[in-house]
């Protein structure tokens, strides 16, 4: 019997994993406990009696948390997401195994990025509210044609490439920067500085690392086109939120579509509607008419949830059945 403790479980996670546990032949012998709290040093003791923990983007597996898990005999941290910036993977090396889901649906995230761009640019978030109040005026709802504009993409991996194809379908020119570029038809690979200076719409699709932390900051924003729109569906830490807010207030940037936020842990995925949100930066960003925020939901399609659950179960089963670490994260 392999016992897995799921942390930060939401109803849609549970549904997708329960379907896998019932149907997937690799899931035989796996027993799941679904916990609502996020994993961190204060909740890690809930993993007592389990062989593996399964965590998501806002769980924290830092040194202290890893020490508790190791002391409890937990052998594997299975991330049910692609990014692993929330895990001290160097410290985990040799102490506890790590695996992740490197790809589950790049289309889910790329399509959400375009959905946010369309909504923001064409002011659908305002139009929806106006029409519900029977206010049929159009003043303030003017957008711009995407056709003929330049999309700048930073990070041309699976999601960046899917987003590039979508932009091409809209008749946009696509320029891109990647630290390890691999060619794509119709996409011009340039330096980061050139991409920033050419993009009417800049979309971030690279991982959050020490090198990419705050890659969008006061200095880099000043090299962007005046009025450019920023889309971030990757990780909040890529953007210096204070610099972004400043640039939006002055009109240096024309808008921002944010599915992620650097201080989202503890805020996103929870109902905060009856609380006084203490984070003045996100509160002010949300208050701006040219900012659209979603709660780290770009991954949330049926296909993605099913693929996440399938790959996670496969990763866990192969580690415990034959010692093979599939989709491992190296320290
Ligand atoms: P990927 O590994 O396929 O692609 C990442 C790309 O970034 C690679 O081409 C890599 O060469 C490039 N890169 C690495 N370092 C770079 C740097 N310093 N500058 C520029 N490019 C760099 O990953 P992916 O599946 O396309 O996912 C991209 C990111 O999207 C993930 O890291 C994750 O943070 C984020 N993500 C968000 C959601 C969501 O729901 N919002 C869901 C999945 C993934």
Short mmCIF file of C-alpha atoms in Angstrom, two decimals, residues 137-303:
data_model
loop_
_atom_site.label_atom_id
_atom_site.label_comp_id
_atom_site.label_asym_id
_atom_site.label_seq_id
_atom_site.Cartn_x
_atom_site.Cartn_y
_atom_site.Cartn_z
CA UNK A 137 -22.74 53.01 -23.59
CA UNK A 138 -19.39 52.38 -25.25
CA UNK A 139 -17.30 55.29 -23.99
CA UNK A 140 -14.04 54.03 -22.51
CA UNK A 141 -14.29 50.60 -24.15
CA UNK A 142 -12.05 51.26 -27.19
CA UNK A 143 -9.44 48.57 -27.82
CA UNK A 144 -6.87 48.04 -30.58
CA UNK A 145 -6.58 45.51 -33.43
CA UNK A 146 -4.22 42.67 -32.57
CA UNK A 147 -3.78 42.05 -36.30
CA UNK A 148 -0.49 43.57 -37.45
CA UNK A 149 0.76 44.21 -33.89
CA UNK A 150 3.88 42.60 -32.45
CA UNK A 151 3.69 39.95 -29.75
CA UNK A 152 6.89 39.58 -27.74
CA UNK A 153 7.30 36.24 -25.99
CA UNK A 154 9.85 35.53 -23.29
CA UNK A 155 10.37 31.77 -22.90
CA UNK A 156 9.62 29.75 -26.02
CA UNK A 157 9.04 26.37 -24.42
CA UNK A 158 5.82 24.39 -24.67
CA UNK A 159 3.50 27.19 -23.53
CA UNK A 160 5.39 30.02 -25.26
CA UNK A 161 5.22 28.13 -28.56
CA UNK A 162 1.50 27.42 -28.18
CA UNK A 163 0.93 31.11 -27.45
CA UNK A 164 3.06 32.07 -30.48
CA UNK A 165 0.83 29.92 -32.75
CA UNK A 166 -2.30 31.54 -31.35
CA UNK A 167 -0.84 35.02 -31.94
CA UNK A 168 0.09 34.05 -35.49
CA UNK A 169 -3.52 32.99 -36.00
CA UNK A 170 -4.54 36.53 -35.07
CA UNK A 171 -2.19 37.94 -37.73
CA UNK A 172 0.36 39.23 -35.21
CA UNK A 173 4.11 39.37 -35.82
CA UNK A 174 5.89 37.28 -33.22
CA UNK A 175 9.32 38.06 -31.77
CA UNK A 176 10.79 36.00 -28.97
CA UNK A 177 13.61 35.64 -26.48
CA UNK A 178 14.68 32.34 -24.97
CA UNK A 179 17.87 31.55 -23.06
CA UNK A 180 18.08 28.29 -25.06
CA UNK A 181 16.34 29.15 -28.34
CA UNK A 182 15.02 26.51 -30.68
CA UNK A 183 13.65 27.82 -34.00
CA UNK A 184 9.94 28.06 -34.83
CA UNK A 185 8.45 28.96 -38.21
CA UNK A 186 7.55 32.61 -38.51
CA UNK A 187 9.07 33.59 -35.15
CA UNK A 188 12.05 35.97 -34.97
CA UNK A 189 14.38 35.18 -32.07
CA UNK A 190 16.00 38.35 -30.70
CA UNK A 191 17.79 39.53 -27.57
CA UNK A 192 15.63 40.25 -24.52
CA UNK A 193 16.25 43.99 -24.97
CA UNK A 194 15.07 43.89 -28.59
CA UNK A 195 11.95 41.91 -27.72
CA UNK A 196 11.09 44.39 -24.97
CA UNK A 197 11.52 47.36 -27.28
CA UNK A 198 9.46 45.88 -30.16
CA UNK A 199 6.52 44.24 -28.36
CA UNK A 200 3.05 45.80 -28.33
CA UNK A 201 2.07 42.84 -26.18
CA UNK A 202 4.67 41.10 -24.01
CA UNK A 203 3.85 37.65 -22.67
CA UNK A 204 6.04 35.84 -20.13
CA UNK A 205 6.45 32.06 -20.41
CA UNK A 206 9.85 31.33 -18.85
CA UNK A 207 10.38 29.67 -15.46
CA UNK A 208 11.04 31.62 -12.27
CA UNK A 209 14.69 31.20 -11.31
CA UNK A 210 17.34 33.34 -9.63
CA UNK A 211 18.16 34.73 -13.12
CA UNK A 212 14.59 35.56 -14.10
CA UNK A 213 13.39 36.96 -10.74
CA UNK A 214 12.07 40.53 -11.39
CA UNK A 215 13.14 40.40 -15.04
CA UNK A 216 10.35 42.94 -15.57
CA UNK A 217 11.43 45.84 -13.37
CA UNK A 218 11.63 49.63 -13.49
CA UNK A 219 14.64 49.54 -15.84
CA UNK A 220 13.31 46.91 -18.26
CA UNK A 221 9.86 48.53 -18.29
CA UNK A 222 11.50 51.81 -19.33
CA UNK A 223 12.84 50.03 -22.44
CA UNK A 224 9.36 48.76 -23.42
CA UNK A 225 7.09 50.53 -25.91
CA UNK A 226 4.94 53.18 -24.29
CA UNK A 227 1.46 51.75 -23.83
CA UNK A 228 2.54 48.10 -24.25
CA UNK A 229 0.44 45.42 -22.55
CA UNK A 230 2.07 42.87 -20.22
CA UNK A 231 0.68 39.36 -19.79
CA UNK A 232 2.03 37.15 -17.03
CA UNK A 233 0.68 33.61 -16.80
CA UNK A 234 4.03 32.17 -15.71
CA UNK A 235 5.13 33.06 -12.18
CA UNK A 236 4.51 36.25 -10.19
CA UNK A 237 8.15 36.65 -9.19
CA UNK A 238 9.12 37.42 -12.79
CA UNK A 239 7.61 40.89 -12.33
CA UNK A 240 8.50 43.57 -9.79
CA UNK A 241 4.91 44.42 -8.87
CA UNK A 242 5.74 47.82 -7.40
CA UNK A 243 7.48 48.85 -10.63
CA UNK A 244 4.54 47.48 -12.64
CA UNK A 245 2.03 49.45 -10.58
CA UNK A 246 4.09 52.62 -11.04
CA UNK A 247 4.26 52.11 -14.81
CA UNK A 248 0.50 51.51 -15.05
CA UNK A 249 -0.29 54.60 -12.97
CA UNK A 250 1.79 56.85 -15.23
CA UNK A 251 0.54 55.24 -18.46
CA UNK A 252 4.04 53.96 -19.30
CA UNK A 253 2.37 50.57 -19.72
CA UNK A 254 -1.08 50.34 -21.31
CA UNK A 255 -2.37 47.39 -19.30
CA UNK A 256 -1.55 44.19 -17.50
CA UNK A 257 -3.15 40.76 -17.52
CA UNK A 258 -1.92 38.84 -14.49
CA UNK A 259 -2.75 35.23 -13.69
CA UNK A 260 0.05 35.12 -11.15
CA UNK A 261 1.32 37.50 -8.49
CA UNK A 262 4.56 37.39 -6.54
CA UNK A 263 2.77 37.47 -3.17
CA UNK A 264 -0.12 35.19 -4.21
CA UNK A 265 0.56 32.48 -1.61
CA UNK A 266 -2.19 32.59 1.01
CA UNK A 267 -4.21 35.04 -1.12
CA UNK A 268 -5.06 33.22 -4.34
CA UNK A 269 -7.29 30.14 -4.29
CA UNK A 270 -9.11 31.41 -1.17
CA UNK A 271 -12.27 33.44 -0.65
CA UNK A 272 -10.98 36.75 0.71
CA UNK A 273 -14.23 38.62 0.01
CA UNK A 274 -15.12 39.01 3.69
CA UNK A 275 -11.60 40.03 4.78
CA UNK A 276 -9.63 43.25 4.54
CA UNK A 277 -6.89 42.34 2.08
CA UNK A 278 -3.67 43.63 3.62
CA UNK A 279 -1.61 43.60 0.42
CA UNK A 280 -1.94 47.16 -0.88
CA UNK A 281 -0.10 46.40 -4.11
CA UNK A 282 -2.50 43.73 -5.37
CA UNK A 283 -5.47 45.73 -4.08
CA UNK A 284 -4.35 48.79 -6.06
CA UNK A 285 -3.55 46.69 -9.15
CA UNK A 286 -7.03 45.13 -9.06
CA UNK A 287 -8.56 48.61 -8.72
CA UNK A 288 -7.08 49.82 -12.02
CA UNK A 289 -9.40 49.68 -15.04
CA UNK A 290 -6.60 48.43 -17.31
CA UNK A 291 -5.58 45.50 -15.12
CA UNK A 292 -7.13 42.06 -15.21
CA UNK A 293 -6.23 39.59 -12.48
CA UNK A 294 -7.16 35.91 -12.36
CA UNK A 295 -6.28 33.61 -9.50
CA UNK A 296 -3.58 31.39 -11.05
CA UNK A 297 -6.21 29.56 -13.07
CA UNK A 298 -4.56 29.33 -16.49
CA UNK A 299 -4.06 25.57 -16.06
CA UNK A 300 -7.72 24.95 -15.19
CA UNK A 301 -9.19 22.88 -18.00
CA UNK A 302 -10.67 19.38 -17.81
CA UNK A 303 -7.93 18.07 -20.06
#
